[in-house]
mmCIF file with all atom_site columns, C-alpha atoms in Angstrom:
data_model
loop_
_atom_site.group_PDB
_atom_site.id
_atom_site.type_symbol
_atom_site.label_atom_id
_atom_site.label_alt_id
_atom_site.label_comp_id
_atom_site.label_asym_id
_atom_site.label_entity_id
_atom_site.label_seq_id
_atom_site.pdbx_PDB_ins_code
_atom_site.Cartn_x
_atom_site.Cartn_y
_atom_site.Cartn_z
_atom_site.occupancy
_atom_site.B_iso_or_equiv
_atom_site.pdbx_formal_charge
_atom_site.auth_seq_id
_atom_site.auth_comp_id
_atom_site.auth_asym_id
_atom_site.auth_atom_id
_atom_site.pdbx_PDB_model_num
ATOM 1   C CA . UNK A 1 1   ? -37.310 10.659 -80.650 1.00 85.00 ? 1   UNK A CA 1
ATOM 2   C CA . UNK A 1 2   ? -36.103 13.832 -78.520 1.00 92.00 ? 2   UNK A CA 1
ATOM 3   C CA . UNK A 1 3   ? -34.252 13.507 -75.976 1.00 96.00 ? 3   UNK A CA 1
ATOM 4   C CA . UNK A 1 4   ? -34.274 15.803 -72.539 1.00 97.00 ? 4   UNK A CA 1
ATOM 5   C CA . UNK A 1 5   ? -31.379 17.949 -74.458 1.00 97.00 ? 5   UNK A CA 1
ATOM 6   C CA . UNK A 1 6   ? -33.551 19.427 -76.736 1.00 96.00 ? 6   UNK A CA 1
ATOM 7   C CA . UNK A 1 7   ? -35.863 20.823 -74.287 1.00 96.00 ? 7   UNK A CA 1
ATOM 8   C CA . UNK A 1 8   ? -34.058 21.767 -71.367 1.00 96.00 ? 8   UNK A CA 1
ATOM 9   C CA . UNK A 1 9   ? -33.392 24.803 -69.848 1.00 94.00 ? 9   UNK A CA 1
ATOM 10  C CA . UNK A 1 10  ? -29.616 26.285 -70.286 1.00 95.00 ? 10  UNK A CA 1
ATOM 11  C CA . UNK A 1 11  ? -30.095 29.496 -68.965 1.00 92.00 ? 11  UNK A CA 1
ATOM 12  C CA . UNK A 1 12  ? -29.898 28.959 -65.532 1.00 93.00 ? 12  UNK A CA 1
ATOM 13  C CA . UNK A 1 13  ? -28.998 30.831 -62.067 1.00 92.00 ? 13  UNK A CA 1
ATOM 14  C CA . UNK A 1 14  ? -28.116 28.942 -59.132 1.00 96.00 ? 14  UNK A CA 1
ATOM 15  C CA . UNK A 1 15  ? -27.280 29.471 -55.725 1.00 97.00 ? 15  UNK A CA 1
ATOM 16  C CA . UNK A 1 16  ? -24.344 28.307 -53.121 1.00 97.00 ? 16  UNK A CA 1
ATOM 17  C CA . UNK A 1 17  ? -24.815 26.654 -50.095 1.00 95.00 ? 17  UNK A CA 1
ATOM 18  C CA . UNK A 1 18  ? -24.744 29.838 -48.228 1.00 95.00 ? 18  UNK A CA 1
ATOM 19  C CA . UNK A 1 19  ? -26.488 31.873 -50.151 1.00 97.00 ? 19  UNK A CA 1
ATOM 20  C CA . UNK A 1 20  ? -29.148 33.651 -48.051 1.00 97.00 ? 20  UNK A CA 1
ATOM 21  C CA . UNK A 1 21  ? -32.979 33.347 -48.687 1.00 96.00 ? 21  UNK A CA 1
ATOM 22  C CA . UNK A 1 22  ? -33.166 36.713 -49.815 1.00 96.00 ? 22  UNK A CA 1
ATOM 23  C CA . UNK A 1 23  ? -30.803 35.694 -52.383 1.00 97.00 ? 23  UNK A CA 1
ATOM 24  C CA . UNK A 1 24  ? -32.580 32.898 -53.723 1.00 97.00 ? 24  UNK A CA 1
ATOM 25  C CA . UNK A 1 25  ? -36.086 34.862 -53.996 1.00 96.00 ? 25  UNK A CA 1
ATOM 26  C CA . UNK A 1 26  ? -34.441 37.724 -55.192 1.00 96.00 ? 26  UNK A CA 1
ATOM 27  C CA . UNK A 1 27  ? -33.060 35.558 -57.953 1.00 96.00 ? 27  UNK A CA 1
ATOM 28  C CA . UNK A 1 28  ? -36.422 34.066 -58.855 1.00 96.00 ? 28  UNK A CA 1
ATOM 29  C CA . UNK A 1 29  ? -37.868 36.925 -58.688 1.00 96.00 ? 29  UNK A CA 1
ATOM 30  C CA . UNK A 1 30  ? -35.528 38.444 -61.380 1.00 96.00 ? 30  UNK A CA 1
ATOM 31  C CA . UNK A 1 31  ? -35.404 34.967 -63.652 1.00 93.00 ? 31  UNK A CA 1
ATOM 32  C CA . UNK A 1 32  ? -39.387 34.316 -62.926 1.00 93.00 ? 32  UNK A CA 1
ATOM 33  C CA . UNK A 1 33  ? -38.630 30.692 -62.029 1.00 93.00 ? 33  UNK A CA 1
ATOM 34  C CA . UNK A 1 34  ? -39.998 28.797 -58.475 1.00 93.00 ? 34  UNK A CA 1
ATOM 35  C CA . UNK A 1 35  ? -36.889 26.572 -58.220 1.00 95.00 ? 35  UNK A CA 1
ATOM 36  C CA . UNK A 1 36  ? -33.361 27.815 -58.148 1.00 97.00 ? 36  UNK A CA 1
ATOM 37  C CA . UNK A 1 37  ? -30.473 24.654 -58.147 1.00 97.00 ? 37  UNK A CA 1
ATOM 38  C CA . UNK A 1 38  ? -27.998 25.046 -55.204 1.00 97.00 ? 38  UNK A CA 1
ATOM 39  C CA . UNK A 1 39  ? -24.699 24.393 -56.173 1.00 97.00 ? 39  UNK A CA 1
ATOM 40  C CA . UNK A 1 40  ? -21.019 23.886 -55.032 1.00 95.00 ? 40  UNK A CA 1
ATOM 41  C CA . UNK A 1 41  ? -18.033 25.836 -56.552 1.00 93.00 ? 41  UNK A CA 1
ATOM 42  C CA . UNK A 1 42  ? -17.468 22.873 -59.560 1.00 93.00 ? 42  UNK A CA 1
ATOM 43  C CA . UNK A 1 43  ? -21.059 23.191 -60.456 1.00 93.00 ? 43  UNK A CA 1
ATOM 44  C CA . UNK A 1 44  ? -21.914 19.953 -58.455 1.00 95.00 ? 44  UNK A CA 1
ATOM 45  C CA . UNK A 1 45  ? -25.583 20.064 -57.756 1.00 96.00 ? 45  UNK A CA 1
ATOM 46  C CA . UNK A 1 46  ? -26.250 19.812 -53.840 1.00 96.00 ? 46  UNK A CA 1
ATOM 47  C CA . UNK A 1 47  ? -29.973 20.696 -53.811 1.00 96.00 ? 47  UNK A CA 1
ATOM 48  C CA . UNK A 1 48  ? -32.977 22.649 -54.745 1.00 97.00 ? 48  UNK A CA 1
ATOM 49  C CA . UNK A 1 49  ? -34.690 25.524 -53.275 1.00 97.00 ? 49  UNK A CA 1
ATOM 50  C CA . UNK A 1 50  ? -38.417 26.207 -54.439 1.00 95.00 ? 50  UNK A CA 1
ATOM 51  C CA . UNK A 1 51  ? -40.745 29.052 -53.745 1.00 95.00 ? 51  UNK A CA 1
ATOM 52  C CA . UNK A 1 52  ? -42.881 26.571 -51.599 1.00 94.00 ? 52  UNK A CA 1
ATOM 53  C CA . UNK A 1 53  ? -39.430 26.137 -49.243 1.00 95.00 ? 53  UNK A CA 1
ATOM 54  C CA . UNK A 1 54  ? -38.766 29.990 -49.027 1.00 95.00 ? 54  UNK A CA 1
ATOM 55  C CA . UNK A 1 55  ? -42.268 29.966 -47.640 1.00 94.00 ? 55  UNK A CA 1
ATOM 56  C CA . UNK A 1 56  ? -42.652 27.139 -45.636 1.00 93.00 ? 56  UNK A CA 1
ATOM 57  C CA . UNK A 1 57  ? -40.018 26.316 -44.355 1.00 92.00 ? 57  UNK A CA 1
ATOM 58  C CA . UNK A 1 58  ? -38.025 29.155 -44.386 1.00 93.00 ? 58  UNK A CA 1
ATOM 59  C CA . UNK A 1 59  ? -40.091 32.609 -43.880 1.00 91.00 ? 59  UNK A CA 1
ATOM 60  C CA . UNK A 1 60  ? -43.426 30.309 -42.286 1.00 90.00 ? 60  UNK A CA 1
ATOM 61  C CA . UNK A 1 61  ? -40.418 28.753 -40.002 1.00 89.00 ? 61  UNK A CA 1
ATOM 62  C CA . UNK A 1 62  ? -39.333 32.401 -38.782 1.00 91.00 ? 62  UNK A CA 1
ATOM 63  C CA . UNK A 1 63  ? -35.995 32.179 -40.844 1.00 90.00 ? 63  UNK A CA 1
ATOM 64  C CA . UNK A 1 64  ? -34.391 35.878 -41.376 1.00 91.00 ? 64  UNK A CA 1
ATOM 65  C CA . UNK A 1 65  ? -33.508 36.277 -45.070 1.00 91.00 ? 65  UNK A CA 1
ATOM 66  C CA . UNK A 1 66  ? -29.732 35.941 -44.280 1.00 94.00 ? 66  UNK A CA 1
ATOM 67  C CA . UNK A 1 67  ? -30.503 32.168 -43.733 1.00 95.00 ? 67  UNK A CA 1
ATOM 68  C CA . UNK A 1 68  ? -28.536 30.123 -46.098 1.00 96.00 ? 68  UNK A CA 1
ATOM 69  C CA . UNK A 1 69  ? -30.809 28.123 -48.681 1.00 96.00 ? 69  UNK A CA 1
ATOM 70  C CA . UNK A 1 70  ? -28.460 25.326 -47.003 1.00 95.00 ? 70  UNK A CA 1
ATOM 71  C CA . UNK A 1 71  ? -31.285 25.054 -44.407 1.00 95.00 ? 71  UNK A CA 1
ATOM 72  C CA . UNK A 1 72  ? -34.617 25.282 -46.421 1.00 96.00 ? 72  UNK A CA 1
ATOM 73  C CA . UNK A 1 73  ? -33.150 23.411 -49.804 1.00 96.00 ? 73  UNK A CA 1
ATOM 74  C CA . UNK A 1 74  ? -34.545 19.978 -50.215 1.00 93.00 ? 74  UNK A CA 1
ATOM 75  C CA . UNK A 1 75  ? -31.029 17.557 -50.483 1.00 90.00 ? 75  UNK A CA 1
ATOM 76  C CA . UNK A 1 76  ? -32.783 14.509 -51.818 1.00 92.00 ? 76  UNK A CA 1
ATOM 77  C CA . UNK A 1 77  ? -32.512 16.073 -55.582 1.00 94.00 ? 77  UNK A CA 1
ATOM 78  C CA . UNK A 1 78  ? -33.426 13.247 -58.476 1.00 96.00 ? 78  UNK A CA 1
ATOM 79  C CA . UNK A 1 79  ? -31.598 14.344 -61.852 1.00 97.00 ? 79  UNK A CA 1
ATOM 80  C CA . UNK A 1 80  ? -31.425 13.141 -65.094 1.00 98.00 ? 80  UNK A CA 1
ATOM 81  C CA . UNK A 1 81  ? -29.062 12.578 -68.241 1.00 98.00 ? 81  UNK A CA 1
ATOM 82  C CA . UNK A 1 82  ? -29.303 14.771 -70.822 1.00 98.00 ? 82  UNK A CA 1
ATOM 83  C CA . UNK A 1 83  ? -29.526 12.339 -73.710 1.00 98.00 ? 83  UNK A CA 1
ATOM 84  C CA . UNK A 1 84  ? -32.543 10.659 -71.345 1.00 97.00 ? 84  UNK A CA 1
ATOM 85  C CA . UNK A 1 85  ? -35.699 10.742 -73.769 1.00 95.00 ? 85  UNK A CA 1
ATOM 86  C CA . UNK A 1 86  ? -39.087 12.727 -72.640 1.00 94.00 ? 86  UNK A CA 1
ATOM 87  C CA . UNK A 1 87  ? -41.303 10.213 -71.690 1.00 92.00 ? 87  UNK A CA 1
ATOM 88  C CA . UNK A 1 88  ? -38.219 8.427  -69.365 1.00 95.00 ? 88  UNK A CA 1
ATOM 89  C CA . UNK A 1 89  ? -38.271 12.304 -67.927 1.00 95.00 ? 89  UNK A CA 1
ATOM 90  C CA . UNK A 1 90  ? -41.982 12.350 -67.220 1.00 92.00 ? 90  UNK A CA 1
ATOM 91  C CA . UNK A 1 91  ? -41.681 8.882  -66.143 1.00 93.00 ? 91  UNK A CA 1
ATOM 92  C CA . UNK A 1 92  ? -39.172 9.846  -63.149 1.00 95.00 ? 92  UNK A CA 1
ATOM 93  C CA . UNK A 1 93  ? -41.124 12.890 -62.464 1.00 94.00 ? 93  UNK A CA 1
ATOM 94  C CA . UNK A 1 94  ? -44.447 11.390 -61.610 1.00 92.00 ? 94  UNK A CA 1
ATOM 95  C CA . UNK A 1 95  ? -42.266 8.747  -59.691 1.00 93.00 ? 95  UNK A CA 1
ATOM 96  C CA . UNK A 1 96  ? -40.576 11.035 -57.902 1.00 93.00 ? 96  UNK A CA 1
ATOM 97  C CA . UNK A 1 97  ? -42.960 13.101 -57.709 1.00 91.00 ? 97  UNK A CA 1
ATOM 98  C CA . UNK A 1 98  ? -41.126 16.812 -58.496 1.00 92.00 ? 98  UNK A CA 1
ATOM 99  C CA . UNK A 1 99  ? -42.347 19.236 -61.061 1.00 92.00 ? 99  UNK A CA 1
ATOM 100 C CA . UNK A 1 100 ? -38.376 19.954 -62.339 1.00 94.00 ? 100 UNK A CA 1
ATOM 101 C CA . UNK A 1 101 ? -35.500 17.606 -62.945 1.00 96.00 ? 101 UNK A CA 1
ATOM 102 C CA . UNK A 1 102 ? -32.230 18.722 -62.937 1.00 97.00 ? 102 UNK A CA 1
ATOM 103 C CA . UNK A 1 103 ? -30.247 17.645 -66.076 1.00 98.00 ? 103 UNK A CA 1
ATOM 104 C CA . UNK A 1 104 ? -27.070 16.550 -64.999 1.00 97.00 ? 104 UNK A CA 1
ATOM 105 C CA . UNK A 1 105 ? -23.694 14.992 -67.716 1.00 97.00 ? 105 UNK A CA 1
ATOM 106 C CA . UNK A 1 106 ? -20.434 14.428 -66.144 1.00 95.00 ? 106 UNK A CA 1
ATOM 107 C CA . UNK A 1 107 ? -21.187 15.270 -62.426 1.00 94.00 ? 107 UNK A CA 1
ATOM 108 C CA . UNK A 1 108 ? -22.347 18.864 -62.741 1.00 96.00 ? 108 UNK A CA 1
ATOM 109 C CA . UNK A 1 109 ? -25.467 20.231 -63.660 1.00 97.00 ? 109 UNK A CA 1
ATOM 110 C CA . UNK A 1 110 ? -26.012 21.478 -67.148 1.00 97.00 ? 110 UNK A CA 1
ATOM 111 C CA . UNK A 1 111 ? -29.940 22.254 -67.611 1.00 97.00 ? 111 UNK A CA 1
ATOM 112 C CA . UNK A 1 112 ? -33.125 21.434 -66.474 1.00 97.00 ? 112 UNK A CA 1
ATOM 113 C CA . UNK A 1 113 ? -36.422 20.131 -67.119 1.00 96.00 ? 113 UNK A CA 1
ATOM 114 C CA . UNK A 1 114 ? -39.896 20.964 -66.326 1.00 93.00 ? 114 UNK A CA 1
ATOM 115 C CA . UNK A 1 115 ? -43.422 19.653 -66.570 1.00 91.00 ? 115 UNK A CA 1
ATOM 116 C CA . UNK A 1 116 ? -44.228 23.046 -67.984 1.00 89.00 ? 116 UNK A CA 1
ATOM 117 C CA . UNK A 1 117 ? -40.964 22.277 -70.925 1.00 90.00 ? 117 UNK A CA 1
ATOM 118 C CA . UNK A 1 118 ? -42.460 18.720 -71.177 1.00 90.00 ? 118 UNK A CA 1
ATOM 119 C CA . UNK A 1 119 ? -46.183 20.479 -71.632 1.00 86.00 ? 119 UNK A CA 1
ATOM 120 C CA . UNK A 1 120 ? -45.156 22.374 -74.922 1.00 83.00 ? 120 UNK A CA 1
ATOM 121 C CA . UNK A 1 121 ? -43.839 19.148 -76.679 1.00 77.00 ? 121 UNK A CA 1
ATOM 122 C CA . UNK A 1 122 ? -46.642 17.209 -78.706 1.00 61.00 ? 122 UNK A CA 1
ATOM 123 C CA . UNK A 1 123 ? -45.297 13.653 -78.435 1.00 53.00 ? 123 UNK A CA 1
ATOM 124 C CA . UNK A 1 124 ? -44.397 14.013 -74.430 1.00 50.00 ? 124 UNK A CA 1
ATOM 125 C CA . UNK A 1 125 ? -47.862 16.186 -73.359 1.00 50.00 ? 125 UNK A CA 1
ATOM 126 C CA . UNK A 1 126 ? -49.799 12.984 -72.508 1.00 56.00 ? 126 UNK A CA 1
ATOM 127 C CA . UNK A 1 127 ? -47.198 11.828 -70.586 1.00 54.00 ? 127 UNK A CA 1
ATOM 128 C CA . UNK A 1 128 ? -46.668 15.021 -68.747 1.00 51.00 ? 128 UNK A CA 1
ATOM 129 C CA . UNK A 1 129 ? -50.618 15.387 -68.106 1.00 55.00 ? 129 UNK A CA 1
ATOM 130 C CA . UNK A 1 130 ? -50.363 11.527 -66.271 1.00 56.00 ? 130 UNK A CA 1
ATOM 131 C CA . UNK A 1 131 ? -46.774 12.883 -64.242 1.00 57.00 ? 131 UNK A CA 1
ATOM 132 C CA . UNK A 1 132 ? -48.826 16.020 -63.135 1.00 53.00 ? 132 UNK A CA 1
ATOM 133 C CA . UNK A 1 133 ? -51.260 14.385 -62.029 1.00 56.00 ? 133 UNK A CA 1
ATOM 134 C CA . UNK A 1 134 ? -49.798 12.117 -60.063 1.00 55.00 ? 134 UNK A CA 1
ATOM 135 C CA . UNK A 1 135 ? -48.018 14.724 -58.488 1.00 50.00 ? 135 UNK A CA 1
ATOM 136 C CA . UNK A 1 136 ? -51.196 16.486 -58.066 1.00 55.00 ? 136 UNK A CA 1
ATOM 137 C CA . UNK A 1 137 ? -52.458 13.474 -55.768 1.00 56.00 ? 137 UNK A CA 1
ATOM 138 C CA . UNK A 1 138 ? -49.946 13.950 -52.952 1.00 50.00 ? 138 UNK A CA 1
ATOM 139 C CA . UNK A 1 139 ? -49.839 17.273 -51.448 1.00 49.00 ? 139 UNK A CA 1
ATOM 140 C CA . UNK A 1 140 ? -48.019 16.315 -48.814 1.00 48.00 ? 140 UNK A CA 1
ATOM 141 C CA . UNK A 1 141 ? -44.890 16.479 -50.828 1.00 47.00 ? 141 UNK A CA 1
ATOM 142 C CA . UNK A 1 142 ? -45.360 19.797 -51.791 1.00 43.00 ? 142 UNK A CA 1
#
């Protein structure tokens, strides 16, 4: 059975707390990605900032792009273990309701995981299909 390891995304850019808005679109802009982790300086995952939060709350709020992420970036951040299998990762996401999970061993963040990642993998795709949909169902979070 895989695990979330062998599908993950390493490659990854993140942001500090004070990184500005124009940072953080700039950056996935440049990586093509709609999420961006915010970190602290030991790699410590403190939140996410998503396209949808540049937009709405940020730019839609009136926010100048030298507003930190700090105050746009959603806090409440779910993550998973690395050696987690696929269907426990599609499992949290339609709980939780995101569309990415950061993968996080030994406090700091070293991947993470997508519906789109989960999408591409034979055994997981149902099981991605049912946590899409079910995020599908609740715009509100979104």
């Amino acid at each position: 059975m895989k695990k979330v390891r062998d599908i993950m995304s390493t490659d990854l850019s993140v942001c500090q707390m004070n990184s500005s808005l124009y940072d953080a679109a700039n950056m996935m802009k440049q990586q093509g990605v709609g999420a961006v982790p915010i970190c602290d300086d030991n790699g410590q995952i403190m939140g996410m900032v998503t396209d949808r939060d540049l937009a709405v709350r940020g730019y839609a709020g009136h926010s100048p792009d030298s507003t930190p992420v700090q105050q746009v970036m959603s806090d409440k951040v779910y993550n998973i273990s690395p050696e987690a299998s696929l269907e426990e990762a599609s499992q949290m996401m339609a709980e939780h309701q995101v569309r990415r999970l950061p993968v996080v061993e030994n406090g700091k963040l070293t991947g993470i995981i997508s519906l789109g990642d989960l999408s591409t993998e034979e055994k997981s795709d149902q099981a991605a299909g049912v946590a899409l949909q079910e995020i599908s169902e609740r715009p509100e979070l979104h």
